[in-house]
Short mmCIF file of C-alpha atoms in Angstrom, two decimals:
data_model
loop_
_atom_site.label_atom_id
_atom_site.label_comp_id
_atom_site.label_asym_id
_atom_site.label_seq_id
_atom_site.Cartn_x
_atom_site.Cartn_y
_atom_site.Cartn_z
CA UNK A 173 0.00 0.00 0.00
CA UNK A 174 3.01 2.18 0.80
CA UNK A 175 4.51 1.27 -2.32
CA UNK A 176 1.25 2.66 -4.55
CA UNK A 177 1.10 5.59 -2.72
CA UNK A 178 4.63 6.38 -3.93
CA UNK A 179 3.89 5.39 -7.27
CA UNK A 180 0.77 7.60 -7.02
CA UNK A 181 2.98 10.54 -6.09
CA UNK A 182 5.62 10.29 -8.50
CA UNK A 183 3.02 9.96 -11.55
CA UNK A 184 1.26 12.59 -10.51
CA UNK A 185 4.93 15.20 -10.10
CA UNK A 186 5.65 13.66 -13.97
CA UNK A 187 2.21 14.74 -15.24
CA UNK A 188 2.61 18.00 -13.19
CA UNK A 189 5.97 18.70 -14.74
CA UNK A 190 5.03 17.56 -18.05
CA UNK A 191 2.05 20.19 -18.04
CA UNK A 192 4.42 23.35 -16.72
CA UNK A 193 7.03 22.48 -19.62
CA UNK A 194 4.52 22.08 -22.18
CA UNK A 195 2.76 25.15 -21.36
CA UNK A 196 6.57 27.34 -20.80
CA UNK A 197 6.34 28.23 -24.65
CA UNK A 198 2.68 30.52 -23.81
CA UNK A 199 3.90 31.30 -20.74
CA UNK A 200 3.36 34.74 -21.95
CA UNK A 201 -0.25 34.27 -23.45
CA UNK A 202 -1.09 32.58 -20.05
CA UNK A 203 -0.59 35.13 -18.09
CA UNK A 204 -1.89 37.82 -20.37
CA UNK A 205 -5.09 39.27 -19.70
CA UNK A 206 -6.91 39.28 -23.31
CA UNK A 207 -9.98 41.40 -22.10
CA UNK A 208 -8.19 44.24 -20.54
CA UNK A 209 -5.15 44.76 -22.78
CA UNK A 210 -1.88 46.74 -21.79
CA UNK A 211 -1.48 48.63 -25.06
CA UNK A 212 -4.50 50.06 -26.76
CA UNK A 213 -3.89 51.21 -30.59
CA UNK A 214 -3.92 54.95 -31.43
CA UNK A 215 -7.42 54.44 -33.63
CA UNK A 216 -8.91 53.31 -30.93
CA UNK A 217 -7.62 55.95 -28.12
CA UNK A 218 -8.56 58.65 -30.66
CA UNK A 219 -12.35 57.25 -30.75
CA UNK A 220 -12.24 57.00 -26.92
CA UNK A 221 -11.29 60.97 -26.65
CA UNK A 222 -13.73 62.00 -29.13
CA UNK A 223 -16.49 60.05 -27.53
CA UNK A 224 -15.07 60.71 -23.83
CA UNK A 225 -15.10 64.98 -25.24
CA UNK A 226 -18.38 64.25 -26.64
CA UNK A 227 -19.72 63.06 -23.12
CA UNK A 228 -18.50 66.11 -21.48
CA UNK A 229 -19.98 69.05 -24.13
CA UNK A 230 -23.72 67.62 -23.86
CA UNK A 231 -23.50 66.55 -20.15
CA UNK A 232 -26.21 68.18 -17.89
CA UNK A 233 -24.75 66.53 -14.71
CA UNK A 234 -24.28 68.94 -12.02
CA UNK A 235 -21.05 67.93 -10.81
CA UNK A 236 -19.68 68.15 -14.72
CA UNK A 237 -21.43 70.43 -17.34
CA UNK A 238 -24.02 73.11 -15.86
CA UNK A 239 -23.60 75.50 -18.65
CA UNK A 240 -27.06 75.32 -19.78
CA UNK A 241 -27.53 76.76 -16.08
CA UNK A 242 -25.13 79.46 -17.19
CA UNK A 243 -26.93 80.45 -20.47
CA UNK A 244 -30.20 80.38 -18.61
CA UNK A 245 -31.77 77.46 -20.47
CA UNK A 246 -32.40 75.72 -17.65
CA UNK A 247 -33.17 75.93 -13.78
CA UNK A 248 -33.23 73.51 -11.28
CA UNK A 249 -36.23 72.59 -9.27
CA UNK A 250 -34.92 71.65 -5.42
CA UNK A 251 -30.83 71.87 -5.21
CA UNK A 252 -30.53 75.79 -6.86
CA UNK A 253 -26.66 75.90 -6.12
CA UNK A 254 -25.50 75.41 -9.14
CA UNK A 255 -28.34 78.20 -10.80
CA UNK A 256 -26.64 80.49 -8.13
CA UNK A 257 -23.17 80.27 -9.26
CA UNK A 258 -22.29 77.86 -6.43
CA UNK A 259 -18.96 76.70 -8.89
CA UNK A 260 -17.01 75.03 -5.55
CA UNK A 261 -19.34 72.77 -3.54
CA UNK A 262 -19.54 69.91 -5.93
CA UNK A 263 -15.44 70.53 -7.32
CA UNK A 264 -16.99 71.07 -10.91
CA UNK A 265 -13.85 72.53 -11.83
CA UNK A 266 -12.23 69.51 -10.82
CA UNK A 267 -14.01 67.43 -13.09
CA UNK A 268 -14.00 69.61 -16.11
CA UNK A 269 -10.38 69.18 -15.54
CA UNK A 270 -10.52 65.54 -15.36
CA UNK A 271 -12.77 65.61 -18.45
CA UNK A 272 -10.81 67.91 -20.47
CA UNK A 273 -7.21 66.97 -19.43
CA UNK A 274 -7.04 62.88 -18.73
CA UNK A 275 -10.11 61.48 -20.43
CA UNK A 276 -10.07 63.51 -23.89
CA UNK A 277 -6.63 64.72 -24.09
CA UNK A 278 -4.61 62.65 -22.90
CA UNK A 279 -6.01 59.91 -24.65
CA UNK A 280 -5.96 62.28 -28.34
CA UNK A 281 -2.11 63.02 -27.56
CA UNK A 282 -1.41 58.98 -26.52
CA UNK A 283 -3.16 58.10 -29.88
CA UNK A 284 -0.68 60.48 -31.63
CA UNK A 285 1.79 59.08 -30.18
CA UNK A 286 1.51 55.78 -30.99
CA UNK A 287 -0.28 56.36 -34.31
CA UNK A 288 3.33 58.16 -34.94
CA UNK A 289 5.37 55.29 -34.00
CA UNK A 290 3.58 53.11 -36.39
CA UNK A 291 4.07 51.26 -39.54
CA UNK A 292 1.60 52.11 -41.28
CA UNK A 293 0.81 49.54 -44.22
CA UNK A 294 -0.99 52.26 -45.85
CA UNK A 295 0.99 55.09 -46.48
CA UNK A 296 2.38 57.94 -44.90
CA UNK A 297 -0.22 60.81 -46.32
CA UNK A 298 -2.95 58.69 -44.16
CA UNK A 299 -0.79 58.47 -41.33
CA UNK A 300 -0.53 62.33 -41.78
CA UNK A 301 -3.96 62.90 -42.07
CA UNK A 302 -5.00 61.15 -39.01
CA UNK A 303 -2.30 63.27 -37.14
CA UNK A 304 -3.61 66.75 -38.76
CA UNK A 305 -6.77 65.74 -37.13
CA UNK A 306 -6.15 64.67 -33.52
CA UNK A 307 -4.50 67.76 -33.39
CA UNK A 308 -7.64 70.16 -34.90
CA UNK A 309 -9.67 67.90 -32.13
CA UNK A 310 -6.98 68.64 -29.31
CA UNK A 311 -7.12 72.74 -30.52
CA UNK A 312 -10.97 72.45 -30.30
CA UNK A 313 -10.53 70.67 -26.55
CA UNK A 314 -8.22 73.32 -25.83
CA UNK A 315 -10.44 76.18 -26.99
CA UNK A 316 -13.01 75.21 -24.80
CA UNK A 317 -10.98 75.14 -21.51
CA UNK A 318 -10.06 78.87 -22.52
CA UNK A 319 -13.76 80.10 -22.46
CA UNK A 320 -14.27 78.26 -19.34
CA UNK A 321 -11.10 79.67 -17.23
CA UNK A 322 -9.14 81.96 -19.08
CA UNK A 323 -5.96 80.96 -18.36
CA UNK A 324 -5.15 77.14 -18.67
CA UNK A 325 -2.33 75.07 -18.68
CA UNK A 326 -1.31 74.95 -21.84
CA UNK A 327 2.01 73.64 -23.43
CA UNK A 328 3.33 72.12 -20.25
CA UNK A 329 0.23 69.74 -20.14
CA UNK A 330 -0.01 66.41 -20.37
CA UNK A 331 3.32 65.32 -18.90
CA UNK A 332 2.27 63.21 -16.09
CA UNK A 333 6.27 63.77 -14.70
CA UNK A 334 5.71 67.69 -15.04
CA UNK A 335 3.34 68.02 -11.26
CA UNK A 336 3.89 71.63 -11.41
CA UNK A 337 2.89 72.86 -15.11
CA UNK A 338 2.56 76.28 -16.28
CA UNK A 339 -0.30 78.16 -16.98
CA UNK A 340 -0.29 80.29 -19.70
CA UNK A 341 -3.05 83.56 -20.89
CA UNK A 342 -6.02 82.88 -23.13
CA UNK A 343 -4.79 85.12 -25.69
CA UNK A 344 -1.40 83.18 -25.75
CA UNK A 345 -3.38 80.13 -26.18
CA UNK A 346 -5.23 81.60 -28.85
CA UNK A 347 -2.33 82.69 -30.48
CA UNK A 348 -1.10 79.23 -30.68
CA UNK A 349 -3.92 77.29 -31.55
CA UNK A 350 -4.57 79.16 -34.65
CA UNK A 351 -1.20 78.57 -36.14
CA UNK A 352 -1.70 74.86 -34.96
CA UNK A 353 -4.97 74.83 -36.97
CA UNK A 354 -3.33 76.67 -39.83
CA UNK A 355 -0.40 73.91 -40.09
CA UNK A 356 -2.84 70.97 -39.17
CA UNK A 357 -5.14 72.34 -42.05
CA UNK A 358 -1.94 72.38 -44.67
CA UNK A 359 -0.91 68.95 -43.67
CA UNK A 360 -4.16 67.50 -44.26
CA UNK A 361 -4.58 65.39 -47.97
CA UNK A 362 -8.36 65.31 -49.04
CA UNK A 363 -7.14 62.34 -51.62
CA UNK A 364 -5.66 60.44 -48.79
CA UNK A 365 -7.85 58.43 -45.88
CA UNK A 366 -7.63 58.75 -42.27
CA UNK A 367 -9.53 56.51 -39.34
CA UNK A 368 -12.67 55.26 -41.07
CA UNK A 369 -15.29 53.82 -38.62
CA UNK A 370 -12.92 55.08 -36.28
CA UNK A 371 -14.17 58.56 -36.60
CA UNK A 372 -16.70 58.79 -34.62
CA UNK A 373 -17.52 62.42 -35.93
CA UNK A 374 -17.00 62.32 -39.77
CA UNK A 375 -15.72 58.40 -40.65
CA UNK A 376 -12.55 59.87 -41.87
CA UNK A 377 -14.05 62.05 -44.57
CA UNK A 378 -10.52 64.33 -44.55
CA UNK A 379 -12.34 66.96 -46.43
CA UNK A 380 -15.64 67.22 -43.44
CA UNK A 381 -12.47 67.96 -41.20
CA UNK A 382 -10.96 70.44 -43.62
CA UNK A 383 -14.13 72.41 -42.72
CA UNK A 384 -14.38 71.96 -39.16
CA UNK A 385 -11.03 73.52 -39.31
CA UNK A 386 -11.95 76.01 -41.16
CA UNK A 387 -15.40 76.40 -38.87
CA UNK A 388 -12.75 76.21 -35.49
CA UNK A 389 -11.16 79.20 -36.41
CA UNK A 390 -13.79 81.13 -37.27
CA UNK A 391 -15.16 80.20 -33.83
CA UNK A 392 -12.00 81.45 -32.16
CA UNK A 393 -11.55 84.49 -34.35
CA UNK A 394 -14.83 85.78 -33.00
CA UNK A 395 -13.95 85.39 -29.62
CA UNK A 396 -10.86 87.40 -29.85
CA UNK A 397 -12.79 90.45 -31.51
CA UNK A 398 -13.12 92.81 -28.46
CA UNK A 399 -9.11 92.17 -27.53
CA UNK A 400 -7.30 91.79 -31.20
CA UNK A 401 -9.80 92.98 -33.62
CA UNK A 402 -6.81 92.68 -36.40
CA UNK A 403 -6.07 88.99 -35.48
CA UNK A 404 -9.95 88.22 -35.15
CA UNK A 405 -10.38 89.68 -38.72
CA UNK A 406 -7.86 87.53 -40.48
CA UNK A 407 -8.31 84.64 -38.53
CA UNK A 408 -12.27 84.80 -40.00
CA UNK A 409 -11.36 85.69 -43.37
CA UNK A 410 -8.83 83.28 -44.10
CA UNK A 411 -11.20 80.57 -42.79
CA UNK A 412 -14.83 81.54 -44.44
CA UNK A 413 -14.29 80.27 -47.76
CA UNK A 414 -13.02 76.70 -46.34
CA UNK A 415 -16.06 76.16 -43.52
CA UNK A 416 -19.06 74.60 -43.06
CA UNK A 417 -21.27 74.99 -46.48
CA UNK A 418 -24.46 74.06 -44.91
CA UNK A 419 -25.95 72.01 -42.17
CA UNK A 420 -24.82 68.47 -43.53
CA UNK A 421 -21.53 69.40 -42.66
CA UNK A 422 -22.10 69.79 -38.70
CA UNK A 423 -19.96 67.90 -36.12
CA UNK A 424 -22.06 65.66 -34.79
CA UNK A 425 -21.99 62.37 -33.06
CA UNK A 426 -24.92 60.19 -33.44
CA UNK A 427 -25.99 58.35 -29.93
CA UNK A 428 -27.06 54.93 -29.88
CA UNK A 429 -30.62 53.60 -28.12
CA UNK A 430 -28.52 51.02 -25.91
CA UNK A 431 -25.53 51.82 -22.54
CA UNK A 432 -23.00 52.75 -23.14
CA UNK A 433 -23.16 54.68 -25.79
CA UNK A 434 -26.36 56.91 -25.28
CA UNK A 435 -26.51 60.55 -25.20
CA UNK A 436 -25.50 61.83 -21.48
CA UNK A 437 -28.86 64.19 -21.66
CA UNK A 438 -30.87 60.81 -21.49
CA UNK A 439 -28.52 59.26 -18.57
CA UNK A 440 -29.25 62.75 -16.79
CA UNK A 441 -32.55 63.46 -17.10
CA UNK A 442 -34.13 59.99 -17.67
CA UNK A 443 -32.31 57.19 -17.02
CA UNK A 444 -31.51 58.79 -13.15
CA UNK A 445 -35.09 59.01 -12.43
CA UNK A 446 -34.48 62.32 -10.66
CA UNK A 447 -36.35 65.39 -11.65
CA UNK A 448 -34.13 67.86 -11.07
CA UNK A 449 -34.40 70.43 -14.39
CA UNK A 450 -37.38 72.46 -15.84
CA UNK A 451 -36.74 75.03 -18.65
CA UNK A 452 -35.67 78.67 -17.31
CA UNK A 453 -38.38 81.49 -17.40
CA UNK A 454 -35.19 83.58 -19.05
CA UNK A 455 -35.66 81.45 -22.39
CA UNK A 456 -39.18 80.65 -22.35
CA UNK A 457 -40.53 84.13 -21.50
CA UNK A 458 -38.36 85.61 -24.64
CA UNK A 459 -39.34 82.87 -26.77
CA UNK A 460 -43.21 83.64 -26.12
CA UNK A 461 -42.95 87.27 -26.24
CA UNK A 462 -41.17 86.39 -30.10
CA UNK A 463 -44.34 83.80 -30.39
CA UNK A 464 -41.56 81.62 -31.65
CA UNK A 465 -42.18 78.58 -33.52
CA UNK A 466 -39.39 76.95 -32.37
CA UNK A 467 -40.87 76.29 -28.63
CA UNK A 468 -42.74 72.91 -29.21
CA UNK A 469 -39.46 71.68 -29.77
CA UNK A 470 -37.74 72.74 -27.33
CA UNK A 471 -40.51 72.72 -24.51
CA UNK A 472 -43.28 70.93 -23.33
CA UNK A 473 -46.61 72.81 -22.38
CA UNK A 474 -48.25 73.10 -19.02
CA UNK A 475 -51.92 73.64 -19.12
CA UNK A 476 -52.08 74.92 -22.48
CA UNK A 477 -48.75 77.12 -22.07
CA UNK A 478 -45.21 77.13 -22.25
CA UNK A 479 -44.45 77.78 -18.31
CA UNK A 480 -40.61 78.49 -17.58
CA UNK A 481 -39.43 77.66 -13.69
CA UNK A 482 -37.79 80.89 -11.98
CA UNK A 483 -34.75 81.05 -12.57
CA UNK A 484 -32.12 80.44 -9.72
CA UNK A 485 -35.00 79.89 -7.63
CA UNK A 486 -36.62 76.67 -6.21
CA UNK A 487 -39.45 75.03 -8.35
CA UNK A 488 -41.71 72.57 -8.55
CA UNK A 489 -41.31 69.94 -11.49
CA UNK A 490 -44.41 69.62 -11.63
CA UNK A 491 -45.58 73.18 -12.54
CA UNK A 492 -43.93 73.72 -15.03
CA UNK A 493 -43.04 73.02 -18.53
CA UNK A 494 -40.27 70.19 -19.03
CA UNK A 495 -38.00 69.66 -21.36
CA UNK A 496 -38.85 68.71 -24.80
CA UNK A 497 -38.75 64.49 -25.16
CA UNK A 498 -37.04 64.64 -28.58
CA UNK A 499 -33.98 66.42 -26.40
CA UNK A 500 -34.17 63.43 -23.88
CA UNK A 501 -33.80 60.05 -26.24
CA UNK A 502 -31.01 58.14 -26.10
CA UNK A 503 -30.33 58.64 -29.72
CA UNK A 504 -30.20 62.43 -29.66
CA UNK A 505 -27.40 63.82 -31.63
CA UNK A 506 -24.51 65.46 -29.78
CA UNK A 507 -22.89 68.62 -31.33
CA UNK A 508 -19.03 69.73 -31.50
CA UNK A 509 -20.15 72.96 -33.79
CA UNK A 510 -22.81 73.14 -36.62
CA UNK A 511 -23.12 75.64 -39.43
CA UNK A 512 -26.39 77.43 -37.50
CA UNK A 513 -24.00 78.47 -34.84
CA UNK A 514 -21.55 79.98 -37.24
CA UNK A 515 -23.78 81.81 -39.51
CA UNK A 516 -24.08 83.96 -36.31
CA UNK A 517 -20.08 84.51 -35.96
CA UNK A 518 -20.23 85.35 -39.26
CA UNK A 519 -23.33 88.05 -39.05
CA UNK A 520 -21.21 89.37 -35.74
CA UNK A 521 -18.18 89.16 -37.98
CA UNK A 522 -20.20 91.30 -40.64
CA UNK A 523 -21.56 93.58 -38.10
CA UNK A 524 -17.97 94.08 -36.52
CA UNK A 525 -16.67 95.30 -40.65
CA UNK A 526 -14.48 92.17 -40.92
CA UNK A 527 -14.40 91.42 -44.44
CA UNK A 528 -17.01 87.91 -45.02
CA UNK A 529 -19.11 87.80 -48.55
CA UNK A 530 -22.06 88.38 -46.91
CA UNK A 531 -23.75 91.19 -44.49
CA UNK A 532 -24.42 90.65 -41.03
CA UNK A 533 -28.57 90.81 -42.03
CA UNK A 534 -27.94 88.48 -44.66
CA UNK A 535 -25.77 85.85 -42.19
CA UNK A 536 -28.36 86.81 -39.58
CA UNK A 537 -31.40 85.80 -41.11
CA UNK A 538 -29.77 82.94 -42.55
CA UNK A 539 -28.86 81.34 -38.91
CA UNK A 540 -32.79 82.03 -37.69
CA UNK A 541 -33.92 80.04 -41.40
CA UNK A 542 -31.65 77.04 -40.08
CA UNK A 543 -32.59 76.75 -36.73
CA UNK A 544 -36.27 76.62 -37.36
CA UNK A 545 -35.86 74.29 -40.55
CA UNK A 546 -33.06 72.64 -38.14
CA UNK A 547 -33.89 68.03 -38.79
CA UNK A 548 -32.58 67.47 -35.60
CA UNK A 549 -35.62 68.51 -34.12
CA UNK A 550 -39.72 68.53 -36.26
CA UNK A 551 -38.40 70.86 -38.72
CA UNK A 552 -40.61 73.88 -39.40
CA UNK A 553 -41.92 75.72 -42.16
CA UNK A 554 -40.69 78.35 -44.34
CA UNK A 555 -43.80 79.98 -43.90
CA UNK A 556 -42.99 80.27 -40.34
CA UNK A 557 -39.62 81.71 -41.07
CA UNK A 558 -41.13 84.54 -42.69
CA UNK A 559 -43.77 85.82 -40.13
CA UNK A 560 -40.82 85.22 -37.61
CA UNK A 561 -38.59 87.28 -39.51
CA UNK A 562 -41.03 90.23 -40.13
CA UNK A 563 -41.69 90.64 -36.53
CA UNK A 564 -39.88 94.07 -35.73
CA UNK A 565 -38.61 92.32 -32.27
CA UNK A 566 -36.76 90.07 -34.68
CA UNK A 567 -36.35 91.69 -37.31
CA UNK A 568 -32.40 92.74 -38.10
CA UNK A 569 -31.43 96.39 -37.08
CA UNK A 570 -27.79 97.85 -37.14
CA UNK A 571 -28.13 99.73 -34.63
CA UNK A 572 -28.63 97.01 -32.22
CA UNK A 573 -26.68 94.10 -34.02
CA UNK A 574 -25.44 93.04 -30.43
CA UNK A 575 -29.03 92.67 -28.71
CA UNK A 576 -30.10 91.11 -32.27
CA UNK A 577 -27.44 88.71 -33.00
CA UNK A 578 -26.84 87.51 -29.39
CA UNK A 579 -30.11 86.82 -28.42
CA UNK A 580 -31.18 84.80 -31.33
CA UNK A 581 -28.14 83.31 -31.52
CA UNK A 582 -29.09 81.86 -28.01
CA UNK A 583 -32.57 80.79 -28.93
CA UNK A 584 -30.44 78.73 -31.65
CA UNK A 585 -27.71 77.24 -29.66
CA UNK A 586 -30.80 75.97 -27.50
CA UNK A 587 -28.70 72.75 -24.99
CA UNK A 588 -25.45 74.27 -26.05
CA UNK A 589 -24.54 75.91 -23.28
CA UNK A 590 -21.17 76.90 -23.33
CA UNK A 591 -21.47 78.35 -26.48
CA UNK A 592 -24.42 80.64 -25.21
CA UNK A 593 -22.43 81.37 -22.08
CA UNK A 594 -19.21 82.70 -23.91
CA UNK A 595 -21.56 84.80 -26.42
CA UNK A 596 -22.99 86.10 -23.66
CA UNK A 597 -19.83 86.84 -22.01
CA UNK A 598 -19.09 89.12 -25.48
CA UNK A 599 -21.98 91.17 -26.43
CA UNK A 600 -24.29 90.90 -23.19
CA UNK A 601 -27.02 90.29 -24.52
CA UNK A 602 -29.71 88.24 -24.18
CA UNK A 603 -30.61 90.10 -20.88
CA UNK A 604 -30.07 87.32 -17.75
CA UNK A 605 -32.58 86.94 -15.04
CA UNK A 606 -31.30 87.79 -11.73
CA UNK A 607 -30.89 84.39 -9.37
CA UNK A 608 -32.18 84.42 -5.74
CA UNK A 609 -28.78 84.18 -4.28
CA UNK A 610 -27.30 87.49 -6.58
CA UNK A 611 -27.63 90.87 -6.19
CA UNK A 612 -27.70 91.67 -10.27
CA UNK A 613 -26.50 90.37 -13.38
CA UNK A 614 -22.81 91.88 -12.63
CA UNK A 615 -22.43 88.51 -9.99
CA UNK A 616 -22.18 86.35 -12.72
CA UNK A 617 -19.18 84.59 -13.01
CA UNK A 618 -17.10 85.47 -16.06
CA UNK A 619 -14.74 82.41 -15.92
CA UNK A 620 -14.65 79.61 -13.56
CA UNK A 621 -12.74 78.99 -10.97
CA UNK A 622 -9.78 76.73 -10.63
CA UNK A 623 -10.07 73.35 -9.24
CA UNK A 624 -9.21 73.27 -5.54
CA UNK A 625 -6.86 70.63 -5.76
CA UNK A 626 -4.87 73.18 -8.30
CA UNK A 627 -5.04 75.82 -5.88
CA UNK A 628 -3.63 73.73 -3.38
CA UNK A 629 -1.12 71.73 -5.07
CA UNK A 630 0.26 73.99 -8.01
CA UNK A 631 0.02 77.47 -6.04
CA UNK A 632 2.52 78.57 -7.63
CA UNK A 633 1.89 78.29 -11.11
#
């Protein structure tokens, strides 16, 4: 019995060391985990930022995007902190940050990087190309975190050994992003291909990304207008010819009906369950003083009405109008820039004397025609357009090109807050409502503040 049991033993040490040996040639593969790899490709780090930027512009989440709070296009109902400027209680600097800088950036410049290093089996020019366009998406990340704070860090980001990085002024970062687009713009090969599928935004069409280049600086030249009118000028008129042509050129990115890859407005203000948003008196009021047709998409009614919620001010959901349900699917589109939004740059552009081919009524009337005719919501009718346009509250004036072209340039950027918020910012117009926890419109921030953790940590800078 003694005897087997040895026997037993030493069979069971040969098959033992038989199965180690045979399997010392996959060692590697054994011990590799295939689900969660180590190194990701640069196509698909590039499709990650883009959808991880995406996330961020159309968020409604307090503790990440409240910019439709900013531009008045939305209250809240119980928690009014946010409504009230209240930029430090729930760190939202600190995840715009984390948004901006580790989720989308990092993962655009770590796709460059790699995308650089490779060799590509189909040519250089492509390779090019897809470069030329991570950087036009970094420039557009970039120009974002300037509207929000001013001063960012800049050229020292990104190096996760660099703890201390530099910030540097808006206007520097300006500066340098337009001369980044310029050179991205000249590098990029219409006859060549870039990412395909990949592109989340335009499926590698290198000449949709010609004009969001084109659309990007025009963006940023208006912006400038009030500090370096000469820079703002040229920056616009070397880009108008080479933008967006029409509305089937807008940056879009189309949500799907299924997790994870639905539009954060549904995840906010469905999906939760919470009830937390009705649609600001600020917009609604203007909208039915203009009798504008545009309100059944963007509202619902309330006993026969479109009812906004005071603005900065507690209210109850259920008193109010809510937000339209073609805004809350799943499946709504989000939006990097569209041509609506730029046919007002260019009718401010117009307005300002910069030198575009068309006058600031022409480019003004042009942006109302597209939002109301817009597909992304029930289009309307050209009939509608008309009345709209011959109301003498809407109607273009020179005299008051500011008060014209900013507020209907808000009714049009309806859920794209930021953009409303910086406009805003620049011709002061539409006229806010005054929160409960304000004095006047003059307590509106004009930038955010910086995260707390960069206030602590990188004082210096």
């Amino acid at each position: 019995m003694l005897k087997m049991n040895k026997m037993n033993r030493y069979i069971l040490y040969f098959v033992l060391i038989t199965f180690f040996v045979g399997c010392t040639d996959n060692f590697e593969d054994f011990n590799t985990d295939k689900k969660n790899p180590a190194v990701v490709e640069g196509n698909a780090l590039f499709s990650n930022g883009q959808k991880e930027l995406m996330d961020q512009v159309n968020s409604t989440n307090v503790n990440l995007n409240i910019f439709k709070m900013m531009a008045q296009y939305w209250t809240e109902t119980t928690y009014t902190d946010e409504a009230n400027y209240n930029l430090v209680e729930r760190n939202i600097s600190g995840n715009i940050y984390l948004a901006y800088y580790r989720e989308a950036l990092k993962d655009m410049d770590e796709a460059a990087r790699l995308i650089a290093e490779e060799s590509d089996p189909v040519g250089e020019a492509t390779k090019q190309n897809r470069l030329a366009i991570i950087e036009i998406m970094q420039a557009y990340a970039y120009n974002r975190l300037v509207d929000i704070f001013g001063s960012i860090i800049y050229s020292e980001a990104l190096d996760i050994d660099n703890v201390y990085p530099a910030y540097e002024s808006g206007a520097t970062v300006y500066s340098d992003l337009i001369n980044r687009v310029n050179t991205a713009i000249g590098q990029l090969d219409p006859g060549e291909g870039s990412f395909g599928a990949s592109d989340l935004i335009y499926q590698g069409d290198v000449s949709a990304w010609i004009k969001f280049a084109n659309t990007l600086k025009i963006k940023m030249g208006i912006t400038l207008a009030d500090y370096d009118a000469s820079l703002a000028a040229s920056t616009i008129t070397s880009a108008v010819d080479g933008a967006f042509g029409s509305s089937a050129d807008d940056a879009i990115l189309h949500y799907l009906g299924s997790a994870p890859n639905q539009n954060p407005l549904y995840l906010d203000l469905i999906a939760s369950g919470r009830k937390d948003f009705v649609p600001a008196n600020t917009i609604v009021d203007k909208m039915n003083e203009l009798d504008d047709p545009r309100r059944d998409n963007y509202f619902t009614l309330f006993e026969g009405e479109y009812v906004g919620g005071l603005y900065g001010y507690p209210n109850s959901y259920a008193n109010y109008s809510h937000i339209d349900p073609t805004i809350e699917s799943p499946t709504f589109p989000g939006f990097f820039m569209t041509y609506t939004e730029m046919l007002f740059y260019l009718a401010e552009a117009a307005a300002r004397g910069f030198a575009v081919p068309n006058t600031a009524e022409e480019y003004y009337n042009m942006g109302i025609t597209e939002s109301i005719l817009s597909e992304y919501f029930e289009p309307g009718t050209q009939a509608e357009v008309n009345a709209y346009l011959a109301q003498s509250e809407v109607a273009y004036n020179a005299a008051e090109w500011k008060q014209k072209i900013g507020t209907q340039s808000w009714i049009a950027n309806y859920t794209r807050g930021l953009e409303a918020y910086t406009t805003w910012r620049r011709l002061d117009y539409p006229v806010f409502y005054v929160a409960e926890l304000v004095e006047s419109t003059a307590d509106i921030p004009t930038r955010f503040t910086y995260p707390v953790s960069e206030q602590t940590l990188n004082a210096a800078q």
